[in-house]
GROMACS .gro file of C-alpha atoms in nm:
model
  452
    1UNK     CA    1   6.934   7.929   9.357
    2UNK     CA    2   7.138   8.149   9.125
    3UNK     CA    3   7.509   8.183   9.186
    4UNK     CA    4   7.559   8.400   9.493
    5UNK     CA    5   7.923   8.485   9.428
    6UNK     CA    6   7.993   8.745   9.164
    7UNK     CA    7   8.332   8.866   9.046
    8UNK     CA    8   8.395   9.034   9.382
    9UNK     CA    9   8.218   8.832   9.650
   10UNK     CA   10   7.849   8.828   9.741
   11UNK     CA   11   7.673   9.164   9.702
   12UNK     CA   12   7.323   9.300   9.732
   13UNK     CA   13   7.099   9.542   9.919
   14UNK     CA   14   7.182   9.496  10.286
   15UNK     CA   15   6.903   9.343  10.493
   16UNK     CA   16   6.707   9.262  10.177
   17UNK     CA   17   6.932   9.055   9.950
   18UNK     CA   18   7.226   9.034  10.187
   19UNK     CA   19   7.076   8.944  10.525
   20UNK     CA   20   7.236   8.864  10.860
   21UNK     CA   21   7.123   8.503  10.814
   22UNK     CA   22   7.296   8.480  10.475
   23UNK     CA   23   7.619   8.638  10.605
   24UNK     CA   24   7.623   8.403  10.904
   25UNK     CA   25   7.545   8.094  10.696
   26UNK     CA   26   7.807   8.173  10.433
   27UNK     CA   27   8.069   8.227  10.704
   28UNK     CA   28   7.996   7.892  10.866
   29UNK     CA   29   8.001   7.726  10.524
   30UNK     CA   30   8.334   7.893  10.436
   31UNK     CA   31   8.490   7.766  10.759
   32UNK     CA   32   8.373   7.410  10.693
   33UNK     CA   33   8.479   7.411  10.327
   34UNK     CA   34   8.827   7.545  10.404
   35UNK     CA   35   8.862   7.289  10.684
   36UNK     CA   36   8.765   7.008  10.443
   37UNK     CA   37   9.017   7.142  10.190
   38UNK     CA   38   9.295   7.106  10.449
   39UNK     CA   39   9.352   7.479  10.499
   40UNK     CA   40   9.329   7.444  10.879
   41UNK     CA   41   9.521   7.118  10.912
   42UNK     CA   42   9.727   7.090  11.230
   43UNK     CA   43   9.638   7.421  11.390
   44UNK     CA   44   9.354   7.631  11.527
   45UNK     CA   45   9.222   7.851  11.244
   46UNK     CA   46   9.232   8.232  11.254
   47UNK     CA   47   9.035   8.483  11.046
   48UNK     CA   48   9.079   8.859  10.994
   49UNK     CA   49   8.747   9.044  10.958
   50UNK     CA   50   8.715   9.406  10.845
   51UNK     CA   51   8.452   9.635  10.699
   52UNK     CA   52   8.386   9.973  10.541
   53UNK     CA   53   8.184  10.235  10.735
   54UNK     CA   54   7.836  10.148  10.600
   55UNK     CA   55   7.575  10.128  10.876
   56UNK     CA   56   7.479   9.780  10.761
   57UNK     CA   57   7.836   9.667  10.807
   58UNK     CA   58   7.784   9.675  11.180
   59UNK     CA   59   7.524   9.398  11.191
   60UNK     CA   60   7.679   9.206  10.902
   61UNK     CA   61   8.015   9.207  11.080
   62UNK     CA   62   7.845   9.067  11.390
   63UNK     CA   63   7.685   8.792  11.182
   64UNK     CA   64   8.011   8.696  11.009
   65UNK     CA   65   8.205   8.693  11.335
   66UNK     CA   66   7.936   8.481  11.501
   67UNK     CA   67   7.935   8.235  11.213
   68UNK     CA   68   8.312   8.193  11.209
   69UNK     CA   69   8.343   8.161  11.587
   70UNK     CA   70   8.059   7.910  11.598
   71UNK     CA   71   8.253   7.699  11.349
   72UNK     CA   72   8.566   7.702  11.567
   73UNK     CA   73   8.756   7.988  11.399
   74UNK     CA   74   8.932   8.251  11.612
   75UNK     CA   75   8.853   8.600  11.485
   76UNK     CA   76   9.069   8.913  11.475
   77UNK     CA   77   8.827   9.201  11.425
   78UNK     CA   78   9.015   9.491  11.264
   79UNK     CA   79   8.717   9.728  11.228
   80UNK     CA   80   8.692   9.989  10.951
   81UNK     CA   81   8.984   9.940  10.713
   82UNK     CA   82   9.023   9.924  10.333
   83UNK     CA   83   8.982   9.595  10.147
   84UNK     CA   84   9.356   9.589  10.062
   85UNK     CA   85   9.435   9.637  10.431
   86UNK     CA   86   9.235   9.328  10.523
   87UNK     CA   87   9.411   9.139  10.244
   88UNK     CA   88   9.752   9.257  10.364
   89UNK     CA   89   9.683   9.175  10.728
   90UNK     CA   90   9.551   8.831  10.636
   91UNK     CA   91   9.889   8.758  10.482
   92UNK     CA   92  10.107   8.944  10.730
   93UNK     CA   93   9.946   8.780  11.034
   94UNK     CA   94   9.951   8.433  10.883
   95UNK     CA   95   9.571   8.409  10.911
   96UNK     CA   96   9.385   8.127  10.741
   97UNK     CA   97   9.124   8.349  10.582
   98UNK     CA   98   9.009   8.708  10.561
   99UNK     CA   99   8.660   8.853  10.532
  100UNK     CA  100   8.580   9.204  10.407
  101UNK     CA  101   8.235   9.358  10.433
  102UNK     CA  102   8.197   9.621  10.161
  103UNK     CA  103   8.019   9.704   9.838
  104UNK     CA  104   8.313   9.913   9.716
  105UNK     CA  105   8.193  10.205   9.499
  106UNK     CA  106   7.824  10.107   9.520
  107UNK     CA  107   7.567  10.327   9.692
  108UNK     CA  108   7.523  10.305  10.070
  109UNK     CA  109   7.223  10.065  10.081
  110UNK     CA  110   7.435   9.791   9.920
  111UNK     CA  111   7.687   9.578  10.099
  112UNK     CA  112   7.893   9.270  10.029
  113UNK     CA  113   8.087   8.981  10.179
  114UNK     CA  114   8.424   8.894  10.028
  115UNK     CA  115   8.629   8.596  10.146
  116UNK     CA  116   9.006   8.587  10.110
  117UNK     CA  117   9.230   8.282  10.125
  118UNK     CA  118   9.552   8.248  10.322
  119UNK     CA  119   9.802   8.508  10.204
  120UNK     CA  120   9.525   8.758  10.128
  121UNK     CA  121   9.440   8.619   9.785
  122UNK     CA  122   9.095   8.581   9.633
  123UNK     CA  123   8.934   8.241   9.681
  124UNK     CA  124   8.936   8.010   9.381
  125UNK     CA  125   8.606   7.983   9.195
  126UNK     CA  126   8.586   7.615   9.287
  127UNK     CA  127   8.601   7.698   9.658
  128UNK     CA  128   8.334   7.967   9.618
  129UNK     CA  129   8.111   7.717   9.438
  130UNK     CA  130   8.166   7.465   9.718
  131UNK     CA  131   8.082   7.726   9.984
  132UNK     CA  132   7.757   7.802   9.802
  133UNK     CA  133   7.668   7.435   9.778
  134UNK     CA  134   7.742   7.367  10.145
  135UNK     CA  135   7.551   7.679  10.251
  136UNK     CA  136   7.245   7.572  10.051
  137UNK     CA  137   7.264   7.216  10.186
  138UNK     CA  138   7.255   7.335  10.546
  139UNK     CA  139   7.009   7.618  10.481
  140UNK     CA  140   6.754   7.354  10.386
  141UNK     CA  141   6.796   7.149  10.700
  142UNK     CA  142   7.119   6.947  10.718
  143UNK     CA  143   7.267   6.994  11.069
  144UNK     CA  144   7.613   7.144  11.117
  145UNK     CA  145   7.886   6.964  11.306
  146UNK     CA  146   7.933   7.226  11.577
  147UNK     CA  147   8.228   7.250  11.820
  148UNK     CA  148   8.152   7.298  12.190
  149UNK     CA  149   8.344   7.399  12.500
  150UNK     CA  150   8.698   7.509  12.428
  151UNK     CA  151   8.644   7.425  12.059
  152UNK     CA  152   8.445   7.737  11.982
  153UNK     CA  153   8.628   8.032  11.829
  154UNK     CA  154   8.744   8.328  12.034
  155UNK     CA  155   8.696   8.688  11.922
  156UNK     CA  156   8.914   8.990  11.990
  157UNK     CA  157   8.964   9.335  11.846
  158UNK     CA  158   9.293   9.379  11.664
  159UNK     CA  159   9.343   9.755  11.685
  160UNK     CA  160   9.709   9.719  11.585
  161UNK     CA  161   9.593   9.652  11.229
  162UNK     CA  162   9.571  10.023  11.148
  163UNK     CA  163   9.933  10.102  11.236
  164UNK     CA  164  10.061   9.777  11.087
  165UNK     CA  165   9.903   9.855  10.752
  166UNK     CA  166  10.003  10.223  10.744
  167UNK     CA  167  10.363  10.131  10.832
  168UNK     CA  168  10.365   9.882  10.544
  169UNK     CA  169  10.242  10.146  10.296
  170UNK     CA  170  10.505  10.400  10.395
  171UNK     CA  171  10.784  10.142  10.406
  172UNK     CA  172  10.742  10.037  10.041
  173UNK     CA  173  10.775  10.391   9.902
  174UNK     CA  174  11.094  10.449   9.704
  175UNK     CA  175  11.119  10.807   9.834
  176UNK     CA  176  10.942  11.055  10.059
  177UNK     CA  177  10.677  11.308   9.960
  178UNK     CA  178  10.825  11.615  10.132
  179UNK     CA  179  10.730  11.940   9.960
  180UNK     CA  180  10.409  11.810   9.802
  181UNK     CA  181  10.063  11.942   9.886
  182UNK     CA  182   9.801  11.678   9.819
  183UNK     CA  183   9.422  11.678   9.846
  184UNK     CA  184   9.271  11.340   9.939
  185UNK     CA  185   8.905  11.254   9.873
  186UNK     CA  186   8.824  10.951  10.088
  187UNK     CA  187   8.463  10.901   9.967
  188UNK     CA  188   8.358  10.893  10.335
  189UNK     CA  189   8.485  10.538  10.312
  190UNK     CA  190   8.719  10.281  10.456
  191UNK     CA  191   9.040  10.481  10.399
  192UNK     CA  192   8.921  10.796  10.579
  193UNK     CA  193   9.180  10.747  10.855
  194UNK     CA  194   9.439  10.530  10.680
  195UNK     CA  195   9.509  10.737  10.370
  196UNK     CA  196   9.565  11.079  10.536
  197UNK     CA  197   9.785  10.913  10.798
  198UNK     CA  198   9.998  10.735  10.538
  199UNK     CA  199  10.045  11.044  10.319
  200UNK     CA  200  10.129  11.256  10.623
  201UNK     CA  201  10.384  11.007  10.755
  202UNK     CA  202  10.542  11.003  10.410
  203UNK     CA  203  10.600  11.378  10.432
  204UNK     CA  204  10.317  11.532  10.230
  205UNK     CA  205  10.109  11.831  10.335
  206UNK     CA  206   9.760  11.682  10.333
  207UNK     CA  207   9.417  11.838  10.279
  208UNK     CA  208   9.126  11.596  10.322
  209UNK     CA  209   8.771  11.600  10.191
  210UNK     CA  210   8.512  11.324  10.214
  211UNK     CA  211   8.680  11.193  10.529
  212UNK     CA  212   8.393  11.208  10.779
  213UNK     CA  213   8.203  10.881  10.740
  214UNK     CA  214   7.877  10.858  10.934
  215UNK     CA  215   7.761  10.521  10.806
  216UNK     CA  216   7.523  10.678  10.555
  217UNK     CA  217   7.734  10.909  10.334
  218UNK     CA  218   7.978  10.663  10.174
  219UNK     CA  219   8.033  10.740   9.801
  220UNK     CA  220   7.763  11.009   9.820
  221UNK     CA  221   7.867  11.265   9.558
  222UNK     CA  222   8.235  11.217   9.635
  223UNK     CA  223   8.526  10.981   9.581
  224UNK     CA  224   8.654  10.822   9.263
  225UNK     CA  225   8.310  10.812   9.098
  226UNK     CA  226   8.247  11.185   9.157
  227UNK     CA  227   8.563  11.389   9.098
  228UNK     CA  228   8.399  11.734   9.093
  229UNK     CA  229   8.470  11.816   9.458
  230UNK     CA  230   8.830  11.700   9.431
  231UNK     CA  231   8.892  11.908   9.119
  232UNK     CA  232   8.762  12.219   9.293
  233UNK     CA  233   8.956  12.150   9.614
  234UNK     CA  234   9.288  12.099   9.435
  235UNK     CA  235   9.254  12.432   9.255
  236UNK     CA  236   9.126  12.611   9.565
  237UNK     CA  237   9.416  12.494   9.784
  238UNK     CA  238   9.683  12.529   9.515
  239UNK     CA  239   9.773  12.163   9.560
  240UNK     CA  240  10.019  11.970   9.347
  241UNK     CA  241   9.769  11.691   9.289
  242UNK     CA  242   9.459  11.521   9.424
  243UNK     CA  243   9.387  11.156   9.494
  244UNK     CA  244   9.039  11.000   9.506
  245UNK     CA  245   8.943  10.660   9.647
  246UNK     CA  246   8.619  10.463   9.641
  247UNK     CA  247   8.432  10.323   9.940
  248UNK     CA  248   8.668  10.036  10.016
  249UNK     CA  249   8.978  10.212   9.878
  250UNK     CA  250   9.085   9.950   9.626
  251UNK     CA  251   9.071  10.219   9.355
  252UNK     CA  252   9.265  10.537   9.290
  253UNK     CA  253   9.200  10.815   9.041
  254UNK     CA  254   9.392  11.140   9.040
  255UNK     CA  255   9.359  11.508   8.951
  256UNK     CA  256   9.649  11.728   8.840
  257UNK     CA  257   9.719  12.079   8.969
  258UNK     CA  258   9.485  12.234   8.712
  259UNK     CA  259   9.199  12.005   8.811
  260UNK     CA  260   9.223  11.770   8.513
  261UNK     CA  261   9.143  11.401   8.566
  262UNK     CA  262   9.423  11.146   8.548
  263UNK     CA  263   9.257  10.808   8.501
  264UNK     CA  264   9.370  10.455   8.575
  265UNK     CA  265   9.535  10.405   8.236
  266UNK     CA  266   9.744  10.719   8.280
  267UNK     CA  267   9.839  10.623   8.636
  268UNK     CA  268   9.939  10.278   8.511
  269UNK     CA  269  10.157  10.435   8.242
  270UNK     CA  270  10.334  10.659   8.493
  271UNK     CA  271  10.396  10.369   8.734
  272UNK     CA  272  10.515  10.140   8.455
  273UNK     CA  273  10.793  10.382   8.367
  274UNK     CA  274  10.878  10.433   8.735
  275UNK     CA  275  10.902  10.060   8.807
  276UNK     CA  276  11.112  10.003   8.495
  277UNK     CA  277  11.352  10.274   8.608
  278UNK     CA  278  11.375  10.100   8.947
  279UNK     CA  279  11.434   9.760   8.785
  280UNK     CA  280  11.105   9.630   8.929
  281UNK     CA  281  10.894   9.595   8.614
  282UNK     CA  282  10.932   9.220   8.578
  283UNK     CA  283  10.955   9.092   8.221
  284UNK     CA  284  10.922   9.455   8.109
  285UNK     CA  285  10.547   9.395   8.095
  286UNK     CA  286  10.230   9.566   8.217
  287UNK     CA  287   9.884   9.407   8.220
  288UNK     CA  288   9.558   9.581   8.127
  289UNK     CA  289   9.219   9.486   7.981
  290UNK     CA  290   9.052   9.500   7.641
  291UNK     CA  291   8.895   9.828   7.759
  292UNK     CA  292   9.230   9.996   7.820
  293UNK     CA  293   9.256  10.312   7.616
  294UNK     CA  294   9.433  10.269   7.282
  295UNK     CA  295   9.650  10.564   7.380
  296UNK     CA  296   9.791  10.352   7.662
  297UNK     CA  297   9.880  10.070   7.425
  298UNK     CA  298  10.048  10.310   7.182
  299UNK     CA  299  10.244  10.473   7.466
  300UNK     CA  300  10.372  10.139   7.593
  301UNK     CA  301  10.476  10.039   7.240
  302UNK     CA  302  10.663  10.366   7.202
  303UNK     CA  303  10.838  10.312   7.537
  304UNK     CA  304  10.933   9.954   7.451
  305UNK     CA  305  10.713   9.800   7.723
  306UNK     CA  306  10.510   9.488   7.648
  307UNK     CA  307  10.134   9.528   7.703
  308UNK     CA  308   9.927   9.218   7.785
  309UNK     CA  309   9.547   9.247   7.764
  310UNK     CA  310   9.289   9.041   7.955
  311UNK     CA  311   8.910   9.032   7.983
  312UNK     CA  312   8.750   9.319   8.177
  313UNK     CA  313   8.786   9.285   8.555
  314UNK     CA  314   9.072   9.309   8.800
  315UNK     CA  315   9.038   8.938   8.882
  316UNK     CA  316   9.153   8.854   8.526
  317UNK     CA  317   9.440   9.099   8.550
  318UNK     CA  318   9.553   8.938   8.875
  319UNK     CA  319   9.526   8.587   8.728
  320UNK     CA  320   9.752   8.684   8.438
  321UNK     CA  321  10.001   8.854   8.670
  322UNK     CA  322  10.025   8.555   8.904
  323UNK     CA  323  10.045   8.301   8.622
  324UNK     CA  324  10.324   8.476   8.433
  325UNK     CA  325  10.507   8.658   8.713
  326UNK     CA  326  10.426   9.016   8.610
  327UNK     CA  327  10.459   9.298   8.865
  328UNK     CA  328  10.210   9.563   8.748
  329UNK     CA  329   9.857   9.563   8.613
  330UNK     CA  330   9.540   9.766   8.625
  331UNK     CA  331   9.240   9.913   8.453
  332UNK     CA  332   9.093  10.249   8.360
  333UNK     CA  333   8.865  10.260   8.666
  334UNK     CA  334   9.168  10.293   8.893
  335UNK     CA  335   9.215   9.935   9.010
  336UNK     CA  336   9.595   9.911   9.004
  337UNK     CA  337   9.778   9.605   9.134
  338UNK     CA  338  10.144   9.627   9.236
  339UNK     CA  339  10.199   9.259   9.308
  340UNK     CA  340  10.525   9.297   9.498
  341UNK     CA  341  10.341   9.492   9.768
  342UNK     CA  342   9.972   9.396   9.745
  343UNK     CA  343   9.752   9.101   9.649
  344UNK     CA  344   9.468   9.322   9.526
  345UNK     CA  345   9.408   9.671   9.394
  346UNK     CA  346   9.521   9.916   9.663
  347UNK     CA  347   9.409  10.275   9.612
  348UNK     CA  348   9.617  10.423   9.892
  349UNK     CA  349   9.933  10.246   9.779
  350UNK     CA  350   9.870  10.351   9.418
  351UNK     CA  351   9.823  10.713   9.520
  352UNK     CA  352  10.137  10.708   9.732
  353UNK     CA  353  10.346  10.561   9.449
  354UNK     CA  354  10.208  10.817   9.203
  355UNK     CA  355  10.291  11.102   9.441
  356UNK     CA  356  10.635  10.953   9.501
  357UNK     CA  357  10.701  10.966   9.128
  358UNK     CA  358  10.606  11.336   9.121
  359UNK     CA  359  10.837  11.404   9.416
  360UNK     CA  360  11.127  11.201   9.275
  361UNK     CA  361  11.122  11.354   8.927
  362UNK     CA  362  11.032  11.712   9.021
  363UNK     CA  363  10.784  11.703   8.733
  364UNK     CA  364  10.416  11.786   8.764
  365UNK     CA  365  10.153  11.514   8.745
  366UNK     CA  366  10.029  11.667   8.421
  367UNK     CA  367  10.377  11.631   8.267
  368UNK     CA  368  10.409  11.272   8.383
  369UNK     CA  369  10.060  11.176   8.262
  370UNK     CA  370  10.141  11.321   7.919
  371UNK     CA  371  10.342  11.005   7.848
  372UNK     CA  372  10.017  10.887   7.688
  373UNK     CA  373   9.757  11.066   7.481
  374UNK     CA  374   9.416  10.951   7.601
  375UNK     CA  375   9.219  10.897   7.282
  376UNK     CA  376   8.848  10.986   7.288
  377UNK     CA  377   8.646  10.678   7.380
  378UNK     CA  378   8.273  10.644   7.313
  379UNK     CA  379   8.065  10.368   7.470
  380UNK     CA  380   7.710  10.294   7.348
  381UNK     CA  381   7.490  10.031   7.515
  382UNK     CA  382   7.249   9.853   7.278
  383UNK     CA  383   6.974   9.691   7.489
  384UNK     CA  384   6.726   9.412   7.420
  385UNK     CA  385   6.938   9.219   7.171
  386UNK     CA  386   7.061   8.860   7.148
  387UNK     CA  387   7.411   8.916   7.285
  388UNK     CA  388   7.505   8.550   7.234
  389UNK     CA  389   7.519   8.604   6.854
  390UNK     CA  390   7.770   8.890   6.853
  391UNK     CA  391   8.043   8.678   6.697
  392UNK     CA  392   7.815   8.480   6.466
  393UNK     CA  393   7.654   8.738   6.235
  394UNK     CA  394   7.846   8.805   5.909
  395UNK     CA  395   7.683   9.147   5.853
  396UNK     CA  396   7.800   9.264   6.194
  397UNK     CA  397   8.152   9.133   6.138
  398UNK     CA  398   8.165   9.315   5.804
  399UNK     CA  399   8.050   9.641   5.967
  400UNK     CA  400   8.322   9.610   6.232
  401UNK     CA  401   8.588   9.545   5.970
  402UNK     CA  402   8.473   9.846   5.769
  403UNK     CA  403   8.485  10.066   6.081
  404UNK     CA  404   8.833   9.945   6.176
  405UNK     CA  405   8.959  10.020   5.825
  406UNK     CA  406   8.806  10.367   5.842
  407UNK     CA  407   8.966  10.440   6.183
  408UNK     CA  408   9.311  10.308   6.093
  409UNK     CA  409   9.598  10.278   6.340
  410UNK     CA  410   9.469  10.553   6.570
  411UNK     CA  411   9.127  10.400   6.627
  412UNK     CA  412   8.971  10.086   6.765
  413UNK     CA  413   8.637   9.903   6.781
  414UNK     CA  414   8.522   9.661   7.049
  415UNK     CA  415   8.184   9.485   7.071
  416UNK     CA  416   8.134   9.328   7.412
  417UNK     CA  417   7.828   9.138   7.536
  418UNK     CA  418   7.728   9.242   7.888
  419UNK     CA  419   7.790   8.979   8.152
  420UNK     CA  420   7.471   9.061   8.344
  421UNK     CA  421   7.221   9.228   8.106
  422UNK     CA  422   7.068   9.154   7.762
  423UNK     CA  423   7.273   9.418   7.588
  424UNK     CA  424   7.584   9.466   7.376
  425UNK     CA  425   7.838   9.739   7.448
  426UNK     CA  426   7.981   9.917   7.145
  427UNK     CA  427   8.311  10.088   7.221
  428UNK     CA  428   8.487  10.306   6.965
  429UNK     CA  429   8.810  10.502   7.002
  430UNK     CA  430   8.934  10.757   6.753
  431UNK     CA  431   9.163  11.057   6.738
  432UNK     CA  432   8.855  11.281   6.708
  433UNK     CA  433   8.555  11.253   6.945
  434UNK     CA  434   8.300  11.338   6.675
  435UNK     CA  435   8.444  11.069   6.450
  436UNK     CA  436   8.424  10.817   6.735
  437UNK     CA  437   8.061  10.910   6.805
  438UNK     CA  438   7.966  10.877   6.439
  439UNK     CA  439   8.124  10.533   6.403
  440UNK     CA  440   7.977  10.412   6.734
  441UNK     CA  441   7.631  10.528   6.630
  442UNK     CA  442   7.650  10.344   6.297
  443UNK     CA  443   7.771  10.025   6.462
  444UNK     CA  444   7.501  10.046   6.729
  445UNK     CA  445   7.241  10.066   6.451
  446UNK     CA  446   7.386   9.753   6.289
  447UNK     CA  447   7.389   9.568   6.622
  448UNK     CA  448   7.022   9.655   6.676
  449UNK     CA  449   6.925   9.556   6.322
  450UNK     CA  450   7.110   9.223   6.321
  451UNK     CA  451   7.067   9.108   6.682
  452UNK     CA  452   6.740   9.273   6.783
   0.00000   0.00000   0.00000
């Protein structure tokens, strides 16, 4: 069996790859593994379970709840809420674990199961590996040790979760949003109720689109992966800005009053300056990835803020933040982590903080985002090559060095083997888009010739 857990839980096509049997079995295994690890010592365990609006989430939720309760875990079912809400409630309620059913920005047929440890943090890789091993052991016939009688878990709906989470979001804002008109694109996803409620309570005039989930329309031509509707709505309504989430609302991208995109790097730059002004940017440092735009790095250098880079993926950003005590990190896709208020990327919180900065300064989002110049970035995928040899071929290293010399201080080259496919990604940044395309094309040719 290949590893079930990816970088963000177990995902696949619901009812094909991710079946009710798999969801139930993994939940039972998770309960047993956490019990063996001592997480439930001395008390009756409690789990928070939430989901996004996908139709498949209904039967997968039932399977997860059944698995946990059958293993002696009491379940608080919070219904449709964002991933960061489930993480927050897991910590706030002192629960022993959290489970979120979502495939984030993926298309509707997909779904996923993500387990969270006490406090709302991602499970360690070692625990995920152990859950897989225990699941496989019992899938092939080993009997479970099952509680009976009063030992089985009890299940109840926790409808208070919605208000608890929204109150938390509004409470952490440094100032209100009165006077701002904001368009919210909810991707017909998990934040369709939460986000408009939070922005409204904070004082904004709210216009919503993509906020009518029917179980089938999540991420369908809307949300953070499809900004066209948001751009048009912001201009049409004369709004100050627009905010877009993905299906589980752990991402946030923005649009300024003219309909121009403000990506995750730009949002991170704006929030870095805001937190520094508030004395909350610990160690005067912000964390990004190797794919962060060079313009972001140059802007942070100019502002005297230290920029720490990690591998691609918000899990690596979070690891660096927790290890070194940093307060802010994120990536271009809109995953932004404000560790003082969230244990994961929180799209609603990010959008609220961005809007709060606009309200506090009286400056437009376009003005604030201009703190960094987003350099043109070209990405070329070179398929069917031996990606394991990227760092071992002298001709390729020489071509990269030549390209870096040609680009100078306002350009950058990155060759990155794909983690899941037999291809190498060639990323080039330059002050001029045509220059970036030309260099990327030449390097892609060298990659194909030397690794093909």
